[in-house]
Amino acid sequence: MFALKTMGTLGSIAQIFGMLVAFAVILAAAYFVSKYFGKYALKTRENSNIRVIETNRIAADKYLQIIEAGGKYFLIGISKSNISLISELSADQIKDFTRKEMEIFSFKEFFDKAKSKEK
């Protein structure tokens, strides 16, 4: 009887360990797949003639966007079923973030800051 209880306990521990290993494998796969597709999307964006400079949400399905197309800047309004040109902007009116400023962002620093605020 004791042997059966021990095997049942060992079997349960083995199942839990197996589930943890499977979970770790799924997390690792998700990390590497998202990293690969992120690099792919960045390369695709770099070779584009159209670039979204900034997006600002106004309502649930309404946005304002500043875009650059062919060296010119445009302010457009986007809704669920319509895109409207609001105005053309000059380069002086645009506060453009360089790629280096965006790359400085570190999720680890952001996470550590959020964790410290929690305490």
XYZ file of C-alpha atoms in Angstrom:
119
model
C 0.000 0.000 0.000
C 2.824 2.411 0.901
C 4.540 1.622 -2.424
C 1.398 2.631 -4.345
C 1.144 5.941 -2.492
C 4.821 6.653 -3.170
C 4.428 5.884 -6.883
C 1.357 8.121 -7.016
C 3.277 10.963 -5.401
C 6.276 10.449 -7.679
C 3.957 10.298 -10.663
C 2.355 13.606 -9.652
C 5.741 15.239 -9.164
C 6.857 13.930 -12.565
C 3.712 15.348 -14.201
C 4.253 18.763 -12.593
C 7.910 18.743 -13.630
C 6.916 17.767 -17.175
C 4.392 20.595 -17.357
C 6.989 23.092 -16.126
C 9.473 21.916 -18.757
C 6.804 22.173 -21.475
C 5.897 25.669 -20.275
C 9.561 26.723 -20.375
C 9.934 25.350 -23.909
C 6.819 27.248 -25.047
C 8.098 30.485 -23.483
C 11.501 30.086 -25.133
C 9.898 29.367 -28.505
C 7.630 32.421 -28.180
C 10.628 34.602 -27.293
C 12.721 33.501 -30.268
C 9.826 33.642 -32.738
C 8.847 37.164 -31.632
C 12.477 38.275 -31.807
C 12.790 36.885 -35.354
C 9.568 38.506 -36.575
C 10.485 41.775 -34.875
C 13.756 41.927 -36.813
C 11.919 41.011 -40.014
C 9.349 43.778 -39.487
C 12.098 46.314 -38.744
C 13.939 45.432 -41.968
C 10.695 45.753 -43.910
C 10.015 49.169 -42.376
C 13.523 50.437 -43.108
C 13.072 49.752 -46.825
C 9.774 51.627 -47.001
C 9.035 55.057 -48.457
C 6.262 55.648 -45.937
C 6.943 56.060 -42.232
C 4.549 56.680 -39.345
C 6.086 59.382 -37.170
C 3.467 59.521 -34.436
C 0.014 58.159 -33.649
C -2.379 59.737 -31.180
C -5.643 58.057 -30.182
C -8.585 60.435 -29.978
C -11.447 58.001 -29.370
C -12.001 54.248 -29.394
C -11.665 53.988 -33.179
C -10.347 57.431 -34.167
C -6.682 58.374 -34.516
C -4.492 61.210 -35.680
C -1.252 60.255 -37.388
C 1.723 62.166 -38.620
C 3.267 60.311 -41.545
C 6.248 60.921 -43.787
C 5.861 59.999 -47.446
C 8.398 60.943 -50.075
C 10.123 63.433 -47.799
C 6.893 65.309 -47.026
C 4.960 65.216 -43.763
C 1.187 64.859 -43.496
C -1.329 64.949 -40.655
C -4.100 62.447 -41.334
C -7.234 61.454 -39.473
C -8.139 57.780 -39.319
C -11.521 56.372 -38.341
C -13.065 52.941 -38.709
C -14.122 53.492 -42.314
C -12.270 56.614 -43.450
C -8.812 58.175 -43.795
C -8.721 61.951 -44.290
C -5.862 64.307 -45.069
C -6.011 67.115 -42.525
C -2.950 69.103 -43.549
C 0.571 68.981 -44.880
C 3.211 69.838 -42.286
C 6.642 71.344 -42.715
C 9.733 69.600 -41.374
C 10.105 72.417 -38.821
C 6.784 71.459 -37.230
C 7.847 67.850 -36.630
C 9.631 66.677 -33.514
C 11.305 63.573 -34.917
C 12.746 60.915 -32.640
C 15.888 59.349 -33.978
C 16.304 55.599 -33.985
C 19.013 55.848 -31.315
C 16.583 57.543 -28.921
C 14.085 54.743 -29.489
C 16.738 52.017 -29.112
C 17.830 53.443 -25.752
C 14.536 52.189 -24.315
C 15.186 49.059 -22.312
C 12.330 46.850 -21.207
C 14.450 45.627 -18.294
C 14.861 49.204 -17.017
C 11.145 49.847 -17.509
C 10.251 46.624 -15.668
C 12.660 47.405 -12.799
C 11.190 50.902 -12.476
C 7.635 49.530 -12.417
C 8.661 46.923 -9.836
C 10.221 49.560 -7.572
C 7.062 51.699 -7.736
C 5.052 48.683 -6.627
C 6.935 48.453 -3.330
